[in-house]
PDB file of C-alpha atoms in Angstrom:
ATOM      1  CA  MET A   1      36.020 -63.830   7.113  1.00  0.00           C
ATOM      2  CA  ILE A   2      39.248 -65.762   6.480  1.00  0.00           C
ATOM      3  CA  SER A   3      41.158 -63.500   8.871  1.00  0.00           C
ATOM      4  CA  GLN A   4      38.510 -64.043  11.552  1.00  0.00           C
ATOM      5  CA  TRP A   5      38.761 -67.832  11.185  1.00  0.00           C
ATOM      6  CA  SER A   6      42.543 -67.572  11.304  1.00  0.00           C
ATOM      7  CA  THR A   7      42.421 -65.496  14.477  1.00  0.00           C
ATOM      8  CA  ALA A   8      39.983 -67.902  16.117  1.00  0.00           C
ATOM      9  CA  ALA A   9      42.122 -70.897  15.152  1.00  0.00           C
ATOM     10  CA  GLY A  10      45.200 -69.199  16.592  1.00  0.00           C
ATOM     11  CA  ARG A  11      43.436 -68.588  19.876  1.00  0.00           C
ATOM     12  CA  VAL A  12      42.334 -72.210  20.081  1.00  0.00           C
ATOM     13  CA  LEU A  13      45.874 -73.440  19.385  1.00  0.00           C
ATOM     14  CA  ARG A  14      47.325 -71.164  22.060  1.00  0.00           C
ATOM     15  CA  ALA A  15      44.714 -72.332  24.559  1.00  0.00           C
ATOM     16  CA  VAL A  16      45.438 -75.991  23.783  1.00  0.00           C
ATOM     17  CA  ARG A  17      49.177 -75.519  24.151  1.00  0.00           C
ATOM     18  CA  SER A  18      48.773 -73.841  27.530  1.00  0.00           C
ATOM     19  CA  THR A  19      46.881 -76.757  29.094  1.00  0.00           C
ATOM     20  CA  SER A  20      48.392 -79.710  30.937  1.00  0.00           C
ATOM     21  CA  ALA A  21      46.703 -82.129  28.505  1.00  0.00           C
ATOM     22  CA  PRO A  22      46.938 -80.498  25.069  1.00  0.00           C
ATOM     23  CA  MET A  23      46.560 -83.709  23.071  1.00  0.00           C
ATOM     24  CA  THR A  24      43.286 -84.610  24.770  1.00  0.00           C
ATOM     25  CA  TYR A  25      41.828 -81.212  23.940  1.00  0.00           C
ATOM     26  CA  GLY A  26      43.347 -81.387  20.471  1.00  0.00           C
ATOM     27  CA  LEU A  27      41.707 -84.771  19.793  1.00  0.00           C
ATOM     28  CA  ILE A  28      38.378 -83.409  21.001  1.00  0.00           C
ATOM     29  CA  ALA A  29      38.764 -80.377  18.722  1.00  0.00           C
ATOM     30  CA  LEU A  30      39.632 -82.548  15.706  1.00  0.00           C
ATOM     31  CA  CYS A  31      36.657 -84.857  16.215  1.00  0.00           C
ATOM     32  CA  CYS A  32      34.317 -81.883  16.576  1.00  0.00           C
ATOM     33  CA  LEU A  33      35.792 -80.152  13.530  1.00  0.00           C
ATOM     34  CA  PHE A  34      35.509 -83.202  11.284  1.00  0.00           C
ATOM     35  CA  PHE A  35      31.960 -83.787  12.463  1.00  0.00           C
ATOM     36  CA  VAL A  36      30.808 -80.216  11.864  1.00  0.00           C
ATOM     37  CA  LEU A  37      32.342 -80.160   8.391  1.00  0.00           C
ATOM     38  CA  GLY A  38      30.997 -83.606   7.474  1.00  0.00           C
ATOM     39  CA  PRO A  39      27.492 -84.582   6.347  1.00  0.00           C
ATOM     40  CA  ALA A  40      26.438 -86.187   9.648  1.00  0.00           C
ATOM     41  CA  SER A  41      26.132 -82.813  11.395  1.00  0.00           C
ATOM     42  CA  GLY A  42      23.655 -81.452   8.861  1.00  0.00           C
ATOM     43  CA  LEU A  43      25.353 -78.053   9.091  1.00  0.00           C
ATOM     44  CA  THR A  44      27.119 -78.032   5.715  1.00  0.00           C
ATOM     45  CA  PRO A  45      24.736 -76.937   2.920  1.00  0.00           C
ATOM     46  CA  GLY A  46      26.918 -78.454   0.211  1.00  0.00           C
ATOM     47  CA  TYR A  47      25.743 -81.975   1.115  1.00  0.00           C
ATOM     48  CA  GLY A  48      22.143 -81.110   0.317  1.00  0.00           C
ATOM     49  CA  SER A  49      19.118 -82.309   2.253  1.00  0.00           C
ATOM     50  CA  GLY A  50      16.705 -85.215   2.377  1.00  0.00           C
ATOM     51  CA  GLU A  51      17.754 -88.223   0.313  1.00  0.00           C
ATOM     52  CA  ALA A  52      20.805 -86.399  -1.029  1.00  0.00           C
ATOM     53  CA  LEU A  53      22.066 -85.827   2.515  1.00  0.00           C
ATOM     54  CA  LEU A  54      21.442 -89.449   3.518  1.00  0.00           C
ATOM     55  CA  GLY A  55      23.332 -90.624   0.440  1.00  0.00           C
ATOM     56  CA  ALA A  56      26.223 -88.302   1.263  1.00  0.00           C
ATOM     57  CA  GLN A  57      26.332 -89.659   4.817  1.00  0.00           C
ATOM     58  CA  ARG A  58      26.424 -93.273   3.644  1.00  0.00           C
ATOM     59  CA  ALA A  59      29.200 -92.504   1.166  1.00  0.00           C
ATOM     60  CA  TYR A  60      31.149 -90.559   3.810  1.00  0.00           C
ATOM     61  CA  PHE A  61      30.967 -93.369   6.357  1.00  0.00           C
ATOM     62  CA  ALA A  62      31.907 -95.958   3.745  1.00  0.00           C
ATOM     63  CA  ARG A  63      34.901 -93.873   2.657  1.00  0.00           C
ATOM     64  CA  TRP A  64      36.351 -93.000   6.071  1.00  0.00           C
ATOM     65  CA  GLY A  65      34.888 -95.699   8.313  1.00  0.00           C
ATOM     66  CA  VAL A  66      35.723 -99.384   8.672  1.00  0.00           C
ATOM     67  CA  VAL A  67      33.715-101.769   6.499  1.00  0.00           C
ATOM     68  CA  PRO A  68      34.919-105.221   7.657  1.00  0.00           C
ATOM     69  CA  ALA A  69      34.104-107.066   4.439  1.00  0.00           C
ATOM     70  CA  GLU A  70      35.992-104.502   2.356  1.00  0.00           C
ATOM     71  CA  LEU A  71      38.870-104.195   4.819  1.00  0.00           C
ATOM     72  CA  PHE A  72      39.768-107.863   4.504  1.00  0.00           C
ATOM     73  CA  ALA A  73      38.989-108.024   0.794  1.00  0.00           C
ATOM     74  CA  ARG A  74      41.221-105.004   0.068  1.00  0.00           C
ATOM     75  CA  PRO A  75      43.647-104.808   3.002  1.00  0.00           C
ATOM     76  CA  VAL A  76      46.171-102.544   1.280  1.00  0.00           C
ATOM     77  CA  ARG A  77      43.635-100.005   0.080  1.00  0.00           C
ATOM     78  CA  ASP A  78      41.643 -99.875   3.322  1.00  0.00           C
ATOM     79  CA  ALA A  79      44.485-100.339   5.823  1.00  0.00           C
ATOM     80  CA  LEU A  80      44.135 -96.810   7.212  1.00  0.00           C
ATOM     81  CA  THR A  81      40.377 -96.874   7.737  1.00  0.00           C
ATOM     82  CA  PRO A  82      40.609 -98.097  11.384  1.00  0.00           C
ATOM     83  CA  ALA A  83      42.586 -94.901  12.045  1.00  0.00           C
ATOM     84  CA  THR A  84      40.434 -92.466  10.052  1.00  0.00           C
ATOM     85  CA  ALA A  85      37.278 -93.940  11.588  1.00  0.00           C
ATOM     86  CA  LEU A  86      38.443 -92.694  15.000  1.00  0.00           C
ATOM     87  CA  PHE A  87      37.649 -89.128  13.935  1.00  0.00           C
ATOM     88  CA  VAL A  88      34.245 -89.782  12.339  1.00  0.00           C
ATOM     89  CA  HIS A  89      30.977 -89.886  14.302  1.00  0.00           C
ATOM     90  CA  GLY A  90      27.479 -90.828  13.237  1.00  0.00           C
ATOM     91  CA  ASN A  91      25.403 -88.149  14.963  1.00  0.00           C
ATOM     92  CA  TRP A  92      25.451 -85.470  17.654  1.00  0.00           C
ATOM     93  CA  VAL A  93      24.692 -87.883  20.518  1.00  0.00           C
ATOM     94  CA  HIS A  94      27.486 -90.199  19.375  1.00  0.00           C
ATOM     95  CA  LEU A  95      29.959 -87.313  19.211  1.00  0.00           C
ATOM     96  CA  LEU A  96      29.028 -85.603  22.484  1.00  0.00           C
ATOM     97  CA  GLY A  97      28.924 -88.862  24.461  1.00  0.00           C
ATOM     98  CA  ASN A  98      32.388 -89.864  23.271  1.00  0.00           C
ATOM     99  CA  MET A  99      33.876 -86.421  23.833  1.00  0.00           C
ATOM    100  CA  LEU A 100      32.483 -86.301  27.372  1.00  0.00           C
ATOM    101  CA  PHE A 101      34.250 -89.543  28.251  1.00  0.00           C
ATOM    102  CA  LEU A 102      37.467 -88.409  26.569  1.00  0.00           C
ATOM    103  CA  PHE A 103      37.407 -85.126  28.488  1.00  0.00           C
ATOM    104  CA  VAL A 104      36.729 -86.761  31.856  1.00  0.00           C
ATOM    105  CA  PHE A 105      39.287 -89.548  31.624  1.00  0.00           C
ATOM    106  CA  GLY A 106      41.729 -88.380  28.964  1.00  0.00           C
ATOM    107  CA  THR A 107      43.251 -85.384  30.722  1.00  0.00           C
ATOM    108  CA  MET A 108      44.538 -87.238  33.772  1.00  0.00           C
ATOM    109  CA  THR A 109      45.701 -90.177  31.675  1.00  0.00           C
ATOM    110  CA  GLU A 110      47.632 -87.871  29.354  1.00  0.00           C
ATOM    111  CA  GLU A 111      49.239 -86.061  32.289  1.00  0.00           C
ATOM    112  CA  ARG A 112      50.471 -89.419  33.568  1.00  0.00           C
ATOM    113  CA  MET A 113      51.661 -90.780  30.220  1.00  0.00           C
ATOM    114  CA  GLY A 114      52.923 -87.630  28.552  1.00  0.00           C
ATOM    115  CA  ARG A 115      51.795 -86.077  25.283  1.00  0.00           C
ATOM    116  CA  VAL A 116      53.571 -88.260  22.732  1.00  0.00           C
ATOM    117  CA  GLU A 117      52.984 -91.566  24.484  1.00  0.00           C
ATOM    118  CA  PHE A 118      49.329 -90.765  25.124  1.00  0.00           C
ATOM    119  CA  THR A 119      48.730 -89.869  21.469  1.00  0.00           C
ATOM    120  CA  LEU A 120      50.388 -93.045  20.192  1.00  0.00           C
ATOM    121  CA  PHE A 121      48.528 -95.072  22.820  1.00  0.00           C
ATOM    122  CA  TYR A 122      45.181 -93.514  21.847  1.00  0.00           C
ATOM    123  CA  VAL A 123      45.558 -94.031  18.109  1.00  0.00           C
ATOM    124  CA  GLY A 124      47.216 -97.464  18.391  1.00  0.00           C
ATOM    125  CA  CYS A 125      44.674 -98.944  20.786  1.00  0.00           C
ATOM    126  CA  GLY A 126      41.803 -97.361  18.863  1.00  0.00           C
ATOM    127  CA  TYR A 127      43.106 -98.875  15.634  1.00  0.00           C
ATOM    128  CA  LEU A 128      43.448-102.337  17.169  1.00  0.00           C
ATOM    129  CA  ALA A 129      40.022-102.137  18.824  1.00  0.00           C
ATOM    130  CA  LEU A 130      38.300-101.397  15.526  1.00  0.00           C
ATOM    131  CA  LEU A 131      40.420-104.028  13.786  1.00  0.00           C
ATOM    132  CA  GLY A 132      39.387-106.566  16.407  1.00  0.00           C
ATOM    133  CA  TYR A 133      35.720-105.765  15.862  1.00  0.00           C
ATOM    134  CA  ALA A 134      36.177-106.046  12.102  1.00  0.00           C
ATOM    135  CA  ALA A 135      37.906-109.435  12.452  1.00  0.00           C
ATOM    136  CA  ALA A 136      35.020-110.757  14.546  1.00  0.00           C
ATOM    137  CA  ASN A 137      32.514-109.508  11.958  1.00  0.00           C
ATOM    138  CA  ALA A 138      34.537-110.070   8.811  1.00  0.00           C
ATOM    139  CA  ALA A 139      31.498-110.579   6.582  1.00  0.00           C
ATOM    140  CA  SER A 140      29.725-107.395   7.679  1.00  0.00           C
ATOM    141  CA  GLY A 141      29.102-104.668   5.122  1.00  0.00           C
ATOM    142  CA  GLN A 142      28.152-102.076   7.740  1.00  0.00           C
ATOM    143  CA  SER A 143      30.383 -99.043   8.282  1.00  0.00           C
ATOM    144  CA  LEU A 144      31.944 -98.685  11.725  1.00  0.00           C
ATOM    145  CA  VAL A 145      32.884 -95.167  12.857  1.00  0.00           C
ATOM    146  CA  GLY A 146      33.732 -93.397  16.102  1.00  0.00           C
ATOM    147  CA  ALA A 147      36.412 -92.984  18.748  1.00  0.00           C
ATOM    148  CA  SER A 148      34.765 -95.536  21.047  1.00  0.00           C
ATOM    149  CA  GLY A 149      37.566 -98.107  20.917  1.00  0.00           C
ATOM    150  CA  ALA A 150      40.267 -95.537  21.629  1.00  0.00           C
ATOM    151  CA  ILE A 151      38.316 -93.926  24.457  1.00  0.00           C
ATOM    152  CA  SER A 152      37.586 -97.336  25.963  1.00  0.00           C
ATOM    153  CA  ALA A 153      41.351 -97.904  26.002  1.00  0.00           C
ATOM    154  CA  VAL A 154      41.744 -94.622  27.901  1.00  0.00           C
ATOM    155  CA  LEU A 155      39.185 -95.877  30.434  1.00  0.00           C
ATOM    156  CA  GLY A 156      41.123 -99.116  30.853  1.00  0.00           C
ATOM    157  CA  ALA A 157      44.401 -97.276  31.422  1.00  0.00           C
ATOM    158  CA  PHE A 158      42.682 -94.853  33.808  1.00  0.00           C
ATOM    159  CA  LEU A 159      41.384 -97.767  35.870  1.00  0.00           C
ATOM    160  CA  TYR A 160      44.878 -99.162  36.334  1.00  0.00           C
ATOM    161  CA  LEU A 161      46.603 -95.821  36.942  1.00  0.00           C
ATOM    162  CA  PHE A 162      43.953 -94.168  39.121  1.00  0.00           C
ATOM    163  CA  PRO A 163      41.831 -96.940  40.673  1.00  0.00           C
ATOM    164  CA  ARG A 164      40.830 -94.796  43.658  1.00  0.00           C
ATOM    165  CA  ALA A 165      39.918 -91.650  41.732  1.00  0.00           C
ATOM    166  CA  ARG A 166      36.255 -90.886  42.381  1.00  0.00           C
ATOM    167  CA  VAL A 167      33.919 -90.632  39.409  1.00  0.00           C
ATOM    168  CA  THR A 168      30.495 -89.009  39.477  1.00  0.00           C
ATOM    169  CA  SER A 169      27.876 -91.252  37.885  1.00  0.00           C
ATOM    170  CA  LEU A 170      24.237 -90.627  37.025  1.00  0.00           C
ATOM    171  CA  LEU A 171      22.189 -93.774  37.621  1.00  0.00           C
ATOM    172  CA  PRO A 172      18.825 -93.939  35.787  1.00  0.00           C
ATOM    173  CA  PHE A 173      17.260 -96.366  38.281  1.00  0.00           C
ATOM    174  CA  LEU A 174      18.001 -93.864  41.073  1.00  0.00           C
ATOM    175  CA  PHE A 175      16.327 -91.001  39.215  1.00  0.00           C
ATOM    176  CA  PHE A 176      19.686 -89.811  37.858  1.00  0.00           C
ATOM    177  CA  LEU A 177      20.900 -88.920  41.334  1.00  0.00           C
ATOM    178  CA  PRO A 178      24.613 -88.048  41.029  1.00  0.00           C
ATOM    179  CA  LEU A 179      26.684 -90.425  43.134  1.00  0.00           C
ATOM    180  CA  ARG A 180      30.453 -90.632  43.486  1.00  0.00           C
ATOM    181  CA  PHE A 181      32.207 -93.979  43.307  1.00  0.00           C
ATOM    182  CA  PRO A 182      35.870 -94.944  42.961  1.00  0.00           C
ATOM    183  CA  ALA A 183      37.031 -95.836  39.468  1.00  0.00           C
ATOM    184  CA  TRP A 184      37.607 -99.479  40.484  1.00  0.00           C
ATOM    185  CA  VAL A 185      33.831 -99.763  41.026  1.00  0.00           C
ATOM    186  CA  VAL A 186      32.504 -97.714  38.083  1.00  0.00           C
ATOM    187  CA  LEU A 187      34.779 -98.782  35.237  1.00  0.00           C
ATOM    188  CA  PRO A 188      34.721-102.592  35.707  1.00  0.00           C
ATOM    189  CA  PHE A 189      30.931-102.333  35.953  1.00  0.00           C
ATOM    190  CA  TRP A 190      30.873-100.367  32.701  1.00  0.00           C
ATOM    191  CA  ALA A 191      33.170-102.919  31.032  1.00  0.00           C
ATOM    192  CA  ALA A 192      30.930-105.767  32.197  1.00  0.00           C
ATOM    193  CA  LEU A 193      27.927-104.053  30.623  1.00  0.00           C
ATOM    194  CA  GLN A 194      29.818-103.747  27.335  1.00  0.00           C
ATOM    195  CA  TRP A 195      30.756-107.429  27.448  1.00  0.00           C
ATOM    196  CA  ALA A 196      27.164-108.464  28.100  1.00  0.00           C
ATOM    197  CA  ALA A 197      25.890-106.204  25.318  1.00  0.00           C
ATOM    198  CA  ALA A 198      28.540-107.497  22.901  1.00  0.00           C
ATOM    199  CA  GLY A 199      27.248-111.019  23.395  1.00  0.00           C
ATOM    200  CA  ARG A 200      23.764-109.959  22.282  1.00  0.00           C
ATOM    201  CA  ALA A 201      24.778-107.610  19.476  1.00  0.00           C
ATOM    202  CA  SER A 202      24.349-108.437  15.785  1.00  0.00           C
ATOM    203  CA  ASP A 203      26.457-107.228  12.877  1.00  0.00           C
ATOM    204  CA  GLY A 204      23.788-104.712  11.879  1.00  0.00           C
ATOM    205  CA  PRO A 205      23.740-100.976  12.593  1.00  0.00           C
ATOM    206  CA  GLY A 206      24.174-100.049  16.232  1.00  0.00           C
ATOM    207  CA  VAL A 207      26.822 -99.745  18.924  1.00  0.00           C
ATOM    208  CA  ALA A 208      30.052-101.715  18.420  1.00  0.00           C
ATOM    209  CA  TYR A 209      30.227-103.059  21.963  1.00  0.00           C
ATOM    210  CA  LEU A 210      32.944-105.539  21.075  1.00  0.00           C
ATOM    211  CA  ALA A 211      35.238-102.639  20.087  1.00  0.00           C
ATOM    212  CA  HIS A 212      34.649-101.186  23.560  1.00  0.00           C
ATOM    213  CA  VAL A 213      35.617-104.463  25.218  1.00  0.00           C
ATOM    214  CA  VAL A 214      38.741-104.890  23.087  1.00  0.00           C
ATOM    215  CA  GLY A 215      39.804-101.275  23.627  1.00  0.00           C
ATOM    216  CA  PHE A 216      39.265-101.451  27.394  1.00  0.00           C
ATOM    217  CA  GLY A 217      41.320-104.637  27.647  1.00  0.00           C
ATOM    218  CA  LEU A 218      44.116-103.187  25.535  1.00  0.00           C
ATOM    219  CA  GLY A 219      44.249-100.008  27.590  1.00  0.00           C
ATOM    220  CA  PHE A 220      44.323-101.790  30.937  1.00  0.00           C
ATOM    221  CA  GLY A 221      46.889-104.303  29.686  1.00  0.00           C
ATOM    222  CA  TYR A 222      49.135-101.588  28.285  1.00  0.00           C
ATOM    223  CA  ALA A 223      49.101 -99.635  31.551  1.00  0.00           C
ATOM    224  CA  TRP A 224      49.803-102.795  33.528  1.00  0.00           C
ATOM    225  CA  VAL A 225      52.788-103.771  31.387  1.00  0.00           C
ATOM    226  CA  ARG A 226      54.121-100.259  30.854  1.00  0.00           C
ATOM    227  CA  TYR A 227      53.875 -98.859  34.368  1.00  0.00           C
ATOM    228  CA  GLY A 228      53.932-101.861  36.667  1.00  0.00           C
ATOM    229  CA  ARG A 229      52.315-102.312  40.039  1.00  0.00           C
ATOM    230  CA  GLY A 230      54.404 -99.690  41.792  1.00  0.00           C
ATOM    231  CA  THR A 231      53.419 -96.672  39.696  1.00  0.00           C
ATOM    232  CA  ARG A 232      49.750 -96.151  40.445  1.00  0.00           C
ATOM    233  CA  VAL A 233      48.943 -92.576  41.329  1.00  0.00           C
ATOM    234  CA  LYS A 234      46.570 -91.154  43.897  1.00  0.00           C
ATOM    235  CA  ALA A 235      44.575 -88.671  41.908  1.00  0.00           C
ATOM    236  CA  ALA A 236      42.092 -85.917  42.432  1.00  0.00           C
ATOM    237  CA  PRO A 237      38.472 -86.646  41.501  1.00  0.00           C
ATOM    238  CA  ALA A 238      37.618 -86.834  37.819  1.00  0.00           C
ATOM    239  CA  GLN A 239      37.003 -83.418  36.332  1.00  0.00           C
ATOM    240  CA  ALA A 240      33.411 -83.637  35.127  1.00  0.00           C
ATOM    241  CA  LEU A 241      30.205 -85.559  35.457  1.00  0.00           C
ATOM    242  CA  GLU A 242      30.011 -88.898  33.694  1.00  0.00           C
ATOM    243  CA  GLY A 243      26.621 -89.266  32.102  1.00  0.00           C
ATOM    244  CA  GLU A 244      25.054 -92.455  30.877  1.00  0.00           C
ATOM    245  CA  ASN A 245      26.220 -91.994  27.288  1.00  0.00           C
ATOM    246  CA  GLN A 246      28.640 -94.779  26.443  1.00  0.00           C
ATOM    247  CA  PRO A 247      31.695 -94.330  24.226  1.00  0.00           C
TER     248      PRO A 247
END
């Protein structure tokens, strides 16, 4: 069994290294691996079932996620939680929605930035996005997990670097008819929805829309400062369908 897992892992590593965006695929693989091995997936028998599983999930999110009240009460102890939270997801829908967005927009962004810069950009902006949400909800005792802030930063950078790249969107009010729009139409509209939702959100369980807004702004601002107006790239269409799941 161990040899089979080792062989499979070696094949995955070789496949990742052979792609033009290895860090994007590597980040997707890490998020999926941590989710499958954690209690939120429900696939690991060691966490039990029923109330025991729910308790394990709460403890897991509290340990690796961002709890704003604890972060600012114990900044030294919990300083890394905005980074570890990027690799923890609450359920299958949360994971798959985020990974879809990362796959669609991450590969082209990584190709433009390069592997090292893209990785530092992803983790740094994701950290600051979650930190920004925590600062705005400093009294909250709810755990915040997910790669949403980092992926929103990727969307912001993508908008600046590839504004004319066409993105396929599924619109519910048009019976999910797939339509293709340029990124400069789709992504600002998405960001506006996040901003509107952030204004109505409470500090209870749910989607951290403010982290999306902060991440998107950081990503766009970084690309603007780093690459300047003369470095935008005409790109091929985005690689996969964008569903309505939000990062």
